[in-house]
Short mmCIF file of C-alpha atoms in Angstrom, two decimals:
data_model
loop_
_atom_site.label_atom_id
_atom_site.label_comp_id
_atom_site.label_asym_id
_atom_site.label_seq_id
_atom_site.Cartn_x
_atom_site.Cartn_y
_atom_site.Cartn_z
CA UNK A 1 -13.61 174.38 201.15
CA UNK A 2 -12.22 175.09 197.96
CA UNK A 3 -8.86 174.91 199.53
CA UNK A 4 -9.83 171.59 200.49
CA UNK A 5 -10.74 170.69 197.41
CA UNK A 6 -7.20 171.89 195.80
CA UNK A 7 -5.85 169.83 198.35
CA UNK A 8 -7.52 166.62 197.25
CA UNK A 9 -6.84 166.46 193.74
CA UNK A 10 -4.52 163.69 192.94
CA UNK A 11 -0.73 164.41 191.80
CA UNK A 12 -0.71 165.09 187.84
CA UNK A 13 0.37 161.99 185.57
CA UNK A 14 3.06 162.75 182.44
CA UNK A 15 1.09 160.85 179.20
CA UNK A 16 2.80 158.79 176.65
CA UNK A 17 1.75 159.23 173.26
CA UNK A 18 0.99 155.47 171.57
CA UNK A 19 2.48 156.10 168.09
CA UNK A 20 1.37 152.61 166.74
CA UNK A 21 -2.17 153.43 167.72
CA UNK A 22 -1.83 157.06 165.49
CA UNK A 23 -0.66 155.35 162.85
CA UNK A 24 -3.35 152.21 162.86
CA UNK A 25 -6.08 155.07 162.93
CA UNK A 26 -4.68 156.71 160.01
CA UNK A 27 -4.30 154.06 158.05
CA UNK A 28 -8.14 153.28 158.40
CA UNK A 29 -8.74 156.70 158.06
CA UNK A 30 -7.31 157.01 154.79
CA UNK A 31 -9.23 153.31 153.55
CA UNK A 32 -12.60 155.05 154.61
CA UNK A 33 -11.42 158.05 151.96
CA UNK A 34 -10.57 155.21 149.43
CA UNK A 35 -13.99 153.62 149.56
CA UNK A 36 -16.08 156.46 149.95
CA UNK A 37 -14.36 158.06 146.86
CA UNK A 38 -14.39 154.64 145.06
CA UNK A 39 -18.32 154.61 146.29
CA UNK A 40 -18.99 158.00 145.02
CA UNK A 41 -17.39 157.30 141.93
CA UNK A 42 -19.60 153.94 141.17
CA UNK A 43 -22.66 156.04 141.77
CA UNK A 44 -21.79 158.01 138.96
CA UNK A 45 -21.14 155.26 136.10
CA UNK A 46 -24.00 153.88 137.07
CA UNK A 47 -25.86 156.89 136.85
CA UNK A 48 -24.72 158.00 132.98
CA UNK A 49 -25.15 154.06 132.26
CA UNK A 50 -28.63 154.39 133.73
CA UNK A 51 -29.45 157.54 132.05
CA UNK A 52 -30.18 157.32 128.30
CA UNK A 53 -27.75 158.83 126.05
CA UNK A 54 -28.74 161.75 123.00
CA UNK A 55 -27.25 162.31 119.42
CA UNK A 56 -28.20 164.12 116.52
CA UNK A 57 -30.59 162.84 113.55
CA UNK A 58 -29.01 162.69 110.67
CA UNK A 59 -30.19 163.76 107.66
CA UNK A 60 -31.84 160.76 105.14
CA UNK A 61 -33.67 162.77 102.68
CA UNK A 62 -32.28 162.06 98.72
CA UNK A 63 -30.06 158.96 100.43
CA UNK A 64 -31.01 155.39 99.22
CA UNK A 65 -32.39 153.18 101.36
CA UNK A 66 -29.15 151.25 102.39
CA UNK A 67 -27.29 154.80 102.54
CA UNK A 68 -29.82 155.89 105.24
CA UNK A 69 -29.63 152.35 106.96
CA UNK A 70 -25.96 152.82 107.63
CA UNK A 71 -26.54 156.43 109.30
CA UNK A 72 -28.71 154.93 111.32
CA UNK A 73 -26.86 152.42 112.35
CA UNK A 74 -24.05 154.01 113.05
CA UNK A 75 -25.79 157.13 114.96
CA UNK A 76 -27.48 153.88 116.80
CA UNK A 77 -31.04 155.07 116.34
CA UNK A 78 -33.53 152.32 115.86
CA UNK A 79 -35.75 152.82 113.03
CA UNK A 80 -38.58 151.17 110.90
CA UNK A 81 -39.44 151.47 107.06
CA UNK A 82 -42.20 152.18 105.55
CA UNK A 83 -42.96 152.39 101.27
CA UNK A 84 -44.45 154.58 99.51
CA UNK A 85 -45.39 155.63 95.63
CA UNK A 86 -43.61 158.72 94.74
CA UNK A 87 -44.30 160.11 91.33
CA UNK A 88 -41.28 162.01 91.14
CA UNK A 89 -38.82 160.22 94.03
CA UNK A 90 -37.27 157.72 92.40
CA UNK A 91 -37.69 153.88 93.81
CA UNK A 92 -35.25 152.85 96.85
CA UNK A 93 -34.96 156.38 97.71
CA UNK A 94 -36.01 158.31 101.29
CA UNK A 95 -38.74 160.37 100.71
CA UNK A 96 -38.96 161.86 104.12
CA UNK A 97 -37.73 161.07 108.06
CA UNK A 98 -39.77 161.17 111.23
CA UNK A 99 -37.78 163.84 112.87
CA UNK A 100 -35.86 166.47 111.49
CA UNK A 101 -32.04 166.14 110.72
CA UNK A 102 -29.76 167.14 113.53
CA UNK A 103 -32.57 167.22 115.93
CA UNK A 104 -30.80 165.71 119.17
CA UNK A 105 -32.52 161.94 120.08
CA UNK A 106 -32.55 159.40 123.26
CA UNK A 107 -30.63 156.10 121.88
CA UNK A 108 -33.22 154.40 123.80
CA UNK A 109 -36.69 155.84 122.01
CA UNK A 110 -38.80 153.99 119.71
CA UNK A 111 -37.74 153.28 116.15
CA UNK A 112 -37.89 156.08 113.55
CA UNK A 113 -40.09 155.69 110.98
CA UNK A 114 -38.35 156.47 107.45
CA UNK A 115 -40.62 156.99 104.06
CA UNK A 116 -39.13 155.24 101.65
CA UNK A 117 -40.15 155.69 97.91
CA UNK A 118 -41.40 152.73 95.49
CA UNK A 119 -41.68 154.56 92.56
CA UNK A 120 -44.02 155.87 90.70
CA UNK A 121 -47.75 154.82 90.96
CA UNK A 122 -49.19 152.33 88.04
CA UNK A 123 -51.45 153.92 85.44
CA UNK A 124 -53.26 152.34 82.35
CA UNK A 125 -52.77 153.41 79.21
CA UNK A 126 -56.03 154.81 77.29
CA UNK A 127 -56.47 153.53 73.88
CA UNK A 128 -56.63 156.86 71.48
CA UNK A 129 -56.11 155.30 67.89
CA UNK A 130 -59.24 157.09 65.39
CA UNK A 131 -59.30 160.11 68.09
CA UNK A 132 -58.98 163.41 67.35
CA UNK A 133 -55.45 164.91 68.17
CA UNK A 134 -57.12 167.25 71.01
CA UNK A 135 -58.97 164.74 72.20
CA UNK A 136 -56.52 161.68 72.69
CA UNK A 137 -54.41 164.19 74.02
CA UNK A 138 -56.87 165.06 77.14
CA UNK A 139 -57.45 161.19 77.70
CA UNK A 140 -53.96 161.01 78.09
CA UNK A 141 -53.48 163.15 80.16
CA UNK A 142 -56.56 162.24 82.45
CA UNK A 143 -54.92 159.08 82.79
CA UNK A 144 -51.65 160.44 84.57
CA UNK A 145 -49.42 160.25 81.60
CA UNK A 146 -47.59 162.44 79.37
CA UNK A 147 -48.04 162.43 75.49
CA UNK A 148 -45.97 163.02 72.69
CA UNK A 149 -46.98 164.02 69.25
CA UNK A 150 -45.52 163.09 65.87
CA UNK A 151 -46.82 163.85 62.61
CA UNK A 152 -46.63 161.31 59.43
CA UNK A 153 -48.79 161.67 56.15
CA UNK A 154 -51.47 158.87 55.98
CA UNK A 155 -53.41 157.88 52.56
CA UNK A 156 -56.18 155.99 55.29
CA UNK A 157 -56.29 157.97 58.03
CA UNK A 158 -57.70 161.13 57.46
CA UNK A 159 -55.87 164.71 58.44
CA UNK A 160 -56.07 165.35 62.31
CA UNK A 161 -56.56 161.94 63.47
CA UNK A 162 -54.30 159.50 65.07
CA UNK A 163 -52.91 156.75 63.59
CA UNK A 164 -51.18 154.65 66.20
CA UNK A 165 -49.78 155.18 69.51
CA UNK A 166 -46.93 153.34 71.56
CA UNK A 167 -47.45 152.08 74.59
CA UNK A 168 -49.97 150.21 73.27
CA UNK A 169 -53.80 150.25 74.73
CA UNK A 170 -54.04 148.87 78.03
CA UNK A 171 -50.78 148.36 79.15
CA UNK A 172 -49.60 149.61 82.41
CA UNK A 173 -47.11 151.96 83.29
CA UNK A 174 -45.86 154.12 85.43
CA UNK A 175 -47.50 157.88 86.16
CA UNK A 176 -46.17 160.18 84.15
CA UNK A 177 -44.79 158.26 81.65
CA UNK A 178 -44.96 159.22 77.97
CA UNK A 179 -47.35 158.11 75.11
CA UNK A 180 -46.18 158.85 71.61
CA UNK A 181 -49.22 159.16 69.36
CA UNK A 182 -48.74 159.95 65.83
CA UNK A 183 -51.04 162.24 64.18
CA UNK A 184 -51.94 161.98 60.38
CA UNK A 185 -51.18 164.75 57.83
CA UNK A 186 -53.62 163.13 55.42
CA UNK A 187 -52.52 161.67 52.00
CA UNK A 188 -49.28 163.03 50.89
CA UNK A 189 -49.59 164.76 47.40
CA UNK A 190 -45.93 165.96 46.79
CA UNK A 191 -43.26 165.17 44.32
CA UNK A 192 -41.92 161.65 44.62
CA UNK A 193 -39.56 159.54 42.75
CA UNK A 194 -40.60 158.13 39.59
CA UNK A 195 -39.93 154.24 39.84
CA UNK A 196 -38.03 153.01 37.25
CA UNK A 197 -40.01 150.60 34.81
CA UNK A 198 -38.16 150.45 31.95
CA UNK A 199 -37.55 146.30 30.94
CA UNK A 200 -40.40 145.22 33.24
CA UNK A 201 -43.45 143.71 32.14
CA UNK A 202 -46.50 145.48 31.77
CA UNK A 203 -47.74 143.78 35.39
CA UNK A 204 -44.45 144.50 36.82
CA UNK A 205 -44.51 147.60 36.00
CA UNK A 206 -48.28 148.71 37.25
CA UNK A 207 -47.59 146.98 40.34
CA UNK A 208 -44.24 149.37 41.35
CA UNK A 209 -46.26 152.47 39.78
CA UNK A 210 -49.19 151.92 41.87
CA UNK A 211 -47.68 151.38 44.99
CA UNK A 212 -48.79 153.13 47.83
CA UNK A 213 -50.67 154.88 45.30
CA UNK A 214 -47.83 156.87 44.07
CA UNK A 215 -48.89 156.78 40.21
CA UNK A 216 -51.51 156.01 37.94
CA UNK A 217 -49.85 154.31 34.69
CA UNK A 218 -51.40 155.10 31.22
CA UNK A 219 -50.63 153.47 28.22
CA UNK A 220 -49.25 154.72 24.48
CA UNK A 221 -49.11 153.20 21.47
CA UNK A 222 -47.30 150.20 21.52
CA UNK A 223 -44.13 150.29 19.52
CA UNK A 224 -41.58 147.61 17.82
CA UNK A 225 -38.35 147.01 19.48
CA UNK A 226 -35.31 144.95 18.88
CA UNK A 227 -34.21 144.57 21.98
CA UNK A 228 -37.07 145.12 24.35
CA UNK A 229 -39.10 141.99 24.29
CA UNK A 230 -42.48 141.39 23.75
CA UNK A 231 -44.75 143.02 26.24
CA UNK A 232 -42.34 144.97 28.48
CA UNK A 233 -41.63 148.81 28.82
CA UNK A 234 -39.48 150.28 26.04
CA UNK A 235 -39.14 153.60 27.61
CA UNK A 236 -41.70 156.00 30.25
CA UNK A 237 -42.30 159.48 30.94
CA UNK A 238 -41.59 160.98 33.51
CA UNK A 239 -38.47 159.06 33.28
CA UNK A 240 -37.16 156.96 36.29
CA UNK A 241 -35.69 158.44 39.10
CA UNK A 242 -37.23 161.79 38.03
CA UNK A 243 -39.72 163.20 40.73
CA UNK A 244 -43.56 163.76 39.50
CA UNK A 245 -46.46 164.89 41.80
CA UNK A 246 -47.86 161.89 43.89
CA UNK A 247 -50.81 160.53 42.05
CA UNK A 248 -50.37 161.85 38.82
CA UNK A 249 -49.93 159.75 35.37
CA UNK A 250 -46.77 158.21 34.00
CA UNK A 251 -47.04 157.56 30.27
CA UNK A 252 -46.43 153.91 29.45
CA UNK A 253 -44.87 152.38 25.79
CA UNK A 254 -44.84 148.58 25.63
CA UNK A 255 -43.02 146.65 23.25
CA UNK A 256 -44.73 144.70 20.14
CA UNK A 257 -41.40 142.37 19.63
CA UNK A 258 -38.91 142.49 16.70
CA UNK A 259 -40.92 143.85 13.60
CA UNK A 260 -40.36 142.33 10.72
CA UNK A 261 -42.86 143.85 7.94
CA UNK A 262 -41.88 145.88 5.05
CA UNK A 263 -39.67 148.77 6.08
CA UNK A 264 -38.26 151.65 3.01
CA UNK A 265 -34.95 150.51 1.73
CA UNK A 266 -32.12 153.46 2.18
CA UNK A 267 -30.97 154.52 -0.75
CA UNK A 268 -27.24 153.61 -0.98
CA UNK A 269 -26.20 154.45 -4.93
CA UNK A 270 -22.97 156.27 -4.50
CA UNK A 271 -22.38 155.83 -1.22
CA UNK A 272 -18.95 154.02 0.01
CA UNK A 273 -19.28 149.62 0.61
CA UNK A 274 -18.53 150.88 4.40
CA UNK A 275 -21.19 153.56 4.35
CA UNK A 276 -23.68 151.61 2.35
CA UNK A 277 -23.53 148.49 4.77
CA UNK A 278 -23.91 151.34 7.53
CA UNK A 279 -27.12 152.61 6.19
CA UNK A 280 -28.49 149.20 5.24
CA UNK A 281 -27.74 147.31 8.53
CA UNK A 282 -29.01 149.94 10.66
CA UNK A 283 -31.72 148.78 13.30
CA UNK A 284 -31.39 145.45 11.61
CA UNK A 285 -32.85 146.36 9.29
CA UNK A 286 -31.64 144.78 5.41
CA UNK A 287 -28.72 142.35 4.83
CA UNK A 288 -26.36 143.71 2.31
CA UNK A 289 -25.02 141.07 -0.15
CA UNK A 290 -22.35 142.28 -3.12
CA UNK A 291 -22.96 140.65 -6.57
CA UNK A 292 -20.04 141.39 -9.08
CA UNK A 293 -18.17 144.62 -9.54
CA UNK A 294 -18.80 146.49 -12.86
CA UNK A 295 -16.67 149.07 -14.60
CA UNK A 296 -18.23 152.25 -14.45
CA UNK A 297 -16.96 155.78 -16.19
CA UNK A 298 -19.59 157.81 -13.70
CA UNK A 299 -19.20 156.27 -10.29
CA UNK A 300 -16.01 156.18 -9.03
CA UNK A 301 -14.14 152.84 -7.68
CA UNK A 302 -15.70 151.34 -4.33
CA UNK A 303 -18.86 152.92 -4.92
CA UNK A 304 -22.29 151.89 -5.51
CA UNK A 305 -23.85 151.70 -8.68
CA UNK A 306 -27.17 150.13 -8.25
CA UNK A 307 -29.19 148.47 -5.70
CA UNK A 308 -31.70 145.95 -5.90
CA UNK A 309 -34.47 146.74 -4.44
CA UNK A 310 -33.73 150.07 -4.88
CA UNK A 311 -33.59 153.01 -3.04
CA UNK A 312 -36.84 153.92 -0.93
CA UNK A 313 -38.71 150.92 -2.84
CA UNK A 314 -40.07 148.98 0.58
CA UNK A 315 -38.52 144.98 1.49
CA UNK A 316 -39.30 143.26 4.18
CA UNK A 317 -37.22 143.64 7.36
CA UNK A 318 -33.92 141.37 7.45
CA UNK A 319 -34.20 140.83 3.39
CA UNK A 320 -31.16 140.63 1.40
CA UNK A 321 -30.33 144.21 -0.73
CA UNK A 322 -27.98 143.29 -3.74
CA UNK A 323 -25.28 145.87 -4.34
CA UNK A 324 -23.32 146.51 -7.30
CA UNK A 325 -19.84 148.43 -6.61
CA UNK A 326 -17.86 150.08 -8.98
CA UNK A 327 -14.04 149.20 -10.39
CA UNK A 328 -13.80 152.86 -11.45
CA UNK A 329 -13.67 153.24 -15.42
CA UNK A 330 -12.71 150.42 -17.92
CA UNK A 331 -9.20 150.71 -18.80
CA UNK A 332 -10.24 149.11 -22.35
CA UNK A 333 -12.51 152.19 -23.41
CA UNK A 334 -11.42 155.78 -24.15
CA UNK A 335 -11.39 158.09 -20.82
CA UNK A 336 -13.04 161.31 -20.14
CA UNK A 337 -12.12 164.29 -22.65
CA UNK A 338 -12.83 168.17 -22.84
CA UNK A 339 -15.79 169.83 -22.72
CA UNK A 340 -16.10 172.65 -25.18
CA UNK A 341 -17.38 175.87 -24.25
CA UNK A 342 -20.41 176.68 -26.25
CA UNK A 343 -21.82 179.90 -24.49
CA UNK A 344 -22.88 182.56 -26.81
CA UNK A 345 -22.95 180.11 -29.17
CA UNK A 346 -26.32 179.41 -31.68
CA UNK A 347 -27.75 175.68 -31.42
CA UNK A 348 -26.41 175.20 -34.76
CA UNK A 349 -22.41 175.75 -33.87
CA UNK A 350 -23.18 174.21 -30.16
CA UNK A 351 -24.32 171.07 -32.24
CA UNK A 352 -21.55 171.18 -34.60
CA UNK A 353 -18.56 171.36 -31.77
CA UNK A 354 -20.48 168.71 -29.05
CA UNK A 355 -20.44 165.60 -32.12
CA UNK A 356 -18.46 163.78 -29.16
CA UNK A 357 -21.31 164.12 -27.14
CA UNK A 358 -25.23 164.07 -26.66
CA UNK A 359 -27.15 166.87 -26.02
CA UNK A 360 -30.18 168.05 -24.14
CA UNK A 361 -31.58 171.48 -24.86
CA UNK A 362 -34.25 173.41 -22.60
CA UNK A 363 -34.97 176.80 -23.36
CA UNK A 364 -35.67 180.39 -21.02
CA UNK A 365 -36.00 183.99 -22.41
CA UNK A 366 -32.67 185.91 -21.63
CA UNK A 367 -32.29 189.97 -21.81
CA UNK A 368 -28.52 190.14 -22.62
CA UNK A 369 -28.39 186.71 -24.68
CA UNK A 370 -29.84 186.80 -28.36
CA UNK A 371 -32.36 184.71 -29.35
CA UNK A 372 -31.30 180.91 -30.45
CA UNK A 373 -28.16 181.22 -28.24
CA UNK A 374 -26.23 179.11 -25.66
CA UNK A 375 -27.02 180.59 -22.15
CA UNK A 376 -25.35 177.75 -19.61
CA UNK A 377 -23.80 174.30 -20.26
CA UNK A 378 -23.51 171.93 -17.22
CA UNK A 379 -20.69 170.43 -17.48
CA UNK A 380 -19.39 174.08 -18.11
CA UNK A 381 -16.46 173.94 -20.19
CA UNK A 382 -12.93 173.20 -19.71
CA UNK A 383 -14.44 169.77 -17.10
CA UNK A 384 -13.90 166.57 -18.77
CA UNK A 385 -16.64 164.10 -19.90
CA UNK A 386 -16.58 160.52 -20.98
CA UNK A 387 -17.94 160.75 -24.99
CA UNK A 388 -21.33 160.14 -25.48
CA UNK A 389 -22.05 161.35 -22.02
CA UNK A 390 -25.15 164.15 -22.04
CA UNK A 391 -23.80 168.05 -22.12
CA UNK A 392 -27.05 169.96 -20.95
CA UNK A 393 -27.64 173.17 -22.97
CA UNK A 394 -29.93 176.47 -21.86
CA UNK A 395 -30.81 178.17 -24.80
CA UNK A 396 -32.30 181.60 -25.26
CA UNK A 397 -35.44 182.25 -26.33
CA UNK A 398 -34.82 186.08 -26.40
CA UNK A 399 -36.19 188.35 -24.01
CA UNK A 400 -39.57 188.53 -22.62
CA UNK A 401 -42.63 190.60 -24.47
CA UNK A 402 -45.13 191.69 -22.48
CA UNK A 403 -48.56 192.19 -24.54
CA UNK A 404 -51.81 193.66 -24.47
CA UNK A 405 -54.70 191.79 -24.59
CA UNK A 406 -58.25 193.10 -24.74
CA UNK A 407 -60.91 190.72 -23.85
CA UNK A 408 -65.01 191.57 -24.68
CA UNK A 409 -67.00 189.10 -23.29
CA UNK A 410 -71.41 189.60 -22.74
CA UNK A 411 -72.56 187.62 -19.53
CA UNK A 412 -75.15 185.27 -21.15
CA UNK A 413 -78.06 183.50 -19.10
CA UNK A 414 -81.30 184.48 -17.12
CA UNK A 415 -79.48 184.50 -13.49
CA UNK A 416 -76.33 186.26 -11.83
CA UNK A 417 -72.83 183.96 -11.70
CA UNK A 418 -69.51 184.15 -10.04
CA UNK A 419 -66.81 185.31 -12.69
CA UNK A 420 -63.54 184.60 -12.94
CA UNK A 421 -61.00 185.67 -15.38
CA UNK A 422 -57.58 183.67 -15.38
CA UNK A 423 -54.53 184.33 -16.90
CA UNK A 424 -51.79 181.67 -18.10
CA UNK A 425 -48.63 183.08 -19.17
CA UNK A 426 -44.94 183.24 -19.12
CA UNK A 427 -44.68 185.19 -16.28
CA UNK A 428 -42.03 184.62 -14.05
CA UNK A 429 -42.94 183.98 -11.17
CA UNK A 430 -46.59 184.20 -11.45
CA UNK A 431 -47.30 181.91 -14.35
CA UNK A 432 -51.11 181.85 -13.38
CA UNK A 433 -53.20 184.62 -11.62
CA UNK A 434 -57.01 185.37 -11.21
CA UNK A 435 -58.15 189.02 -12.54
CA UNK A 436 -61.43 188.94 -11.30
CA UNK A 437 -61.48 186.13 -8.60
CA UNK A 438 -65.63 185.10 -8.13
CA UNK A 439 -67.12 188.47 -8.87
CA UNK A 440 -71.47 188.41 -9.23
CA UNK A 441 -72.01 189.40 -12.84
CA UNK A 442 -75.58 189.51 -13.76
CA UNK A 443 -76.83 188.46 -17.31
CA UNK A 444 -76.29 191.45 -19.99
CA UNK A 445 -73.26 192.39 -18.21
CA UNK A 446 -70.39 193.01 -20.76
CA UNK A 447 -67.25 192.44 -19.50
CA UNK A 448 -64.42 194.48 -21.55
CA UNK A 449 -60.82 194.72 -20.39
CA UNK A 450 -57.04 195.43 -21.39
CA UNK A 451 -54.94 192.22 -19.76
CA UNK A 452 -51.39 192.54 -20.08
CA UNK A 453 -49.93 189.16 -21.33
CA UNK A 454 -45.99 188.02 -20.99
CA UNK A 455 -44.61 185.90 -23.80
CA UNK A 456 -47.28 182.81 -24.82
CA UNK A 457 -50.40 182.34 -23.00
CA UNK A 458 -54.08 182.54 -22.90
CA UNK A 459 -57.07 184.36 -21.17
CA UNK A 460 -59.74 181.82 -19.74
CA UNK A 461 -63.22 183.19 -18.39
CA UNK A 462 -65.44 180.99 -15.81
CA UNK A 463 -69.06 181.15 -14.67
CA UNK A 464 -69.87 179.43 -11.93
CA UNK A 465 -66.84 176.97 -13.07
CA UNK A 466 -67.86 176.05 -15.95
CA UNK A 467 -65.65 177.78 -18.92
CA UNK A 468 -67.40 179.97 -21.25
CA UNK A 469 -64.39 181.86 -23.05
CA UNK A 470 -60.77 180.80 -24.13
CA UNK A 471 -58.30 183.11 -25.47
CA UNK A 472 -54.59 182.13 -26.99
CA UNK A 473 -52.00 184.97 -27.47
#
């Protein structure tokens, strides 16, 4: 049967491969690859554009606000802002961020919220003026501020307190902001300068003196003044510009004007035209005027030879003073001749040689020159003289004796005294000196002594002051 089967297969065919149809079924082949790829593809762009992308925060602490807008703009984060006092942040600055720098964030997630500062917070300022240091400082400080102390001396405020403060009492500022308070040292009592006060009038004067109670002016004797005028300061002490203790006195002398009362007139005989006029005119005081020159022998030429009124005689102040100057001697009358010597000489032969001239004689006792004899001349001799001019003689009187006297004298009366015994001699140097000097004598008493006496003189005895006895030797 199989046989039979063989036998009834048909004859085999020879196929013939269709090229065109190969080719047509490659080509769509290859366009299924295309569009699957391209589909495959497209399902992934959409994906990633579907699927939200990431990126890192950045970091916006210590940026200004429009600093940490730009970051976040360009990192393409959405964000919010919120303000906030800071009292150390300054204003416009980022406090803090939501999330923390370079964490990594969806694009797509809600905004960020970002702190931003607005300064510091508002506080009032305390008033503190009439506090206590310690104490205005707490207020202060309770108040959210900051002080600051300075120290100035005060003649109304009293030591501790305070005297003013700046900001003022309630103003507002910001926390932490300082308050300058100044603190009084009390009255200041050191050395300050001494206003100068000289020229001003008396009001003047007090009122620069007293200011801010520096000085407390006291007044002299007024004084005359030629060219201060009436009423003002001639001159002070302390002087100005010096520096005195604050407070303390400055010594005052006012002017009474130009004086004009009677003043002593200088005594110009002898003196030069150019020195008298010096010595008259001086603080205004005289007017020289020159009546007619005179010959004179003893003042030589230009001199003065009188003055009217004369020397220290009293005029009034500005009066005329009439001067007479010399022309030297007059060449009509003899000039000045020889003085003779004459020492050693007696009185007699001193008398007989000066004829040309007058003479004055005083007399001392002399141990070398004998008795009656020429001691000193004046002029000596050998100077010239005019004649008839005065040649002033010391004649001897011999030397000195020295004598014994002795006094007995009985104390009289019922009651004790007070004796003296005085002795008046030629001693020289000692011309008068008490031997007993107020010795108590009682009545009965006999006084006896030896007194030694030198040259002329005389023993006197006193009781009580009244003279009892009176003795001549």
């Amino acid at each position: 049967r199989k046989n039979a089967q063989k036998s009834q297969r048909p004859a085999a065919k020879r196929r013939v491969i269709n090229w065109t149809s190969v080719l047509k079924l490659a080509f769509w082949l290859l366009v299924l690859g295309v569009v699957a790829f391209a589909g495959f593809y497209a399902v992934g762009v959409i994906r990633d554009v579907l699927r939200p992308q990431e990126v890192a925060m950045p970091n916006l602490e210590g940026k200004t606000e429009s600093e940490a807008r730009a970051l976040m703009d360009e990192a393409g984060l959405r964000y919010s802002i919120t303000r906030q006092s800071h009292n150390t942040v300054l204003p416009d600055m980022v406090i803090s961020q939501e999330l923390p720098a370079g964490q990594m964030v969806k694009k797509n997630r809600p905004p960020i919220e970002i702190i931003v500062s607005s300064g510091p917070m508002p506080a009032q300022v305390p008033g503190v003026r009439g506090w206590t240091e310690l104490a205005a400082k707490i207020e202060i400080e309770n108040s959210g501020l900051n002080w600051v102390v300075i120290e100035e001396y005060d003649d109304l405020v009293a030591k501790g307190l305070v005297i003013s403060q700046d900001p003022a009492a309630g103003n507002t500022v910001p926390v932490l902001s300082e308050v300058t308070i100044v603190i009084s040292l009390g009255r200041y009592t050191g050395p300050v300068a001494v206003p100068d006060v000289a020229g001003k009038t008396v009001q003047e004067a007090e009122t620069l003196l007293t200011a801010n109670s520096n000085f407390v002016p006291v007044f002299g004797e007024d004084e005359y003044s030629d060219t201060v005028p009436l009423g003002c300061v001639i001159r002070q002490d302390p002087q100005g510009d010096d520096t005195a203790l604050r407070g303390s006195e400055v010594r005052l002398i006012i002017s009474k004007g130009y004086y004009s009362g009677p003043v002593a007139v200088p005594d110009v005989t002898g003196k030069t035209v150019q020195e008298a006029e010096a010595l008259l005119t001086a603080n205004n005081n005289f007017v020289p005027v020159f009546g007619e020159d005179e010959y004179s022998d003893t003042v030589p030429q230009g001199r003065v030879i009188r003055q009217d009124p004369q020397g220290d005689d009293t005029a009034l102040r500005g009066s005329e003073v009439s001067l007479i100057v010399s022309k030297g001697p007059d060449p009509n009358l003899p000039g000045p001749v020889d003085v003779p010597d004459v020492t050693g000489k007696t009185v007699e032969e001193a008398e007989a040689i000066l004829t040309a001239f007058t003479l004055s004689v005083t007399y001392e006792y002399s141990e070398t020159v004998n008795d009656g004899c020429v001691i000193a001349q004046d002029p000596p001799g050998g100077d010239k003289a005019l004649p008839g001019s005065t040649v002033n003689l010391v004649v001897s009187k011999g030397p000195l004796v020295e004598k014994t006297a002795h006094v007995t004298f009985i104390i009289p009366g019922i009651a004790g005294k007070g004796m003296i015994v005085t002795v008046y001699d030629e001693k020289p140097g000692e011309p008068i000196r008490n031997i007993v000097n107020g010795d108590h004598v009682e009545p009965g008493y006999v006084y006896d002594a030896e007194i030694t006496v030198y040259g002329k003189g005389m023993i006197i005895i006193k009781l009580d002051g009244d003279e009892v006895y009176r003795q001549d030797f």
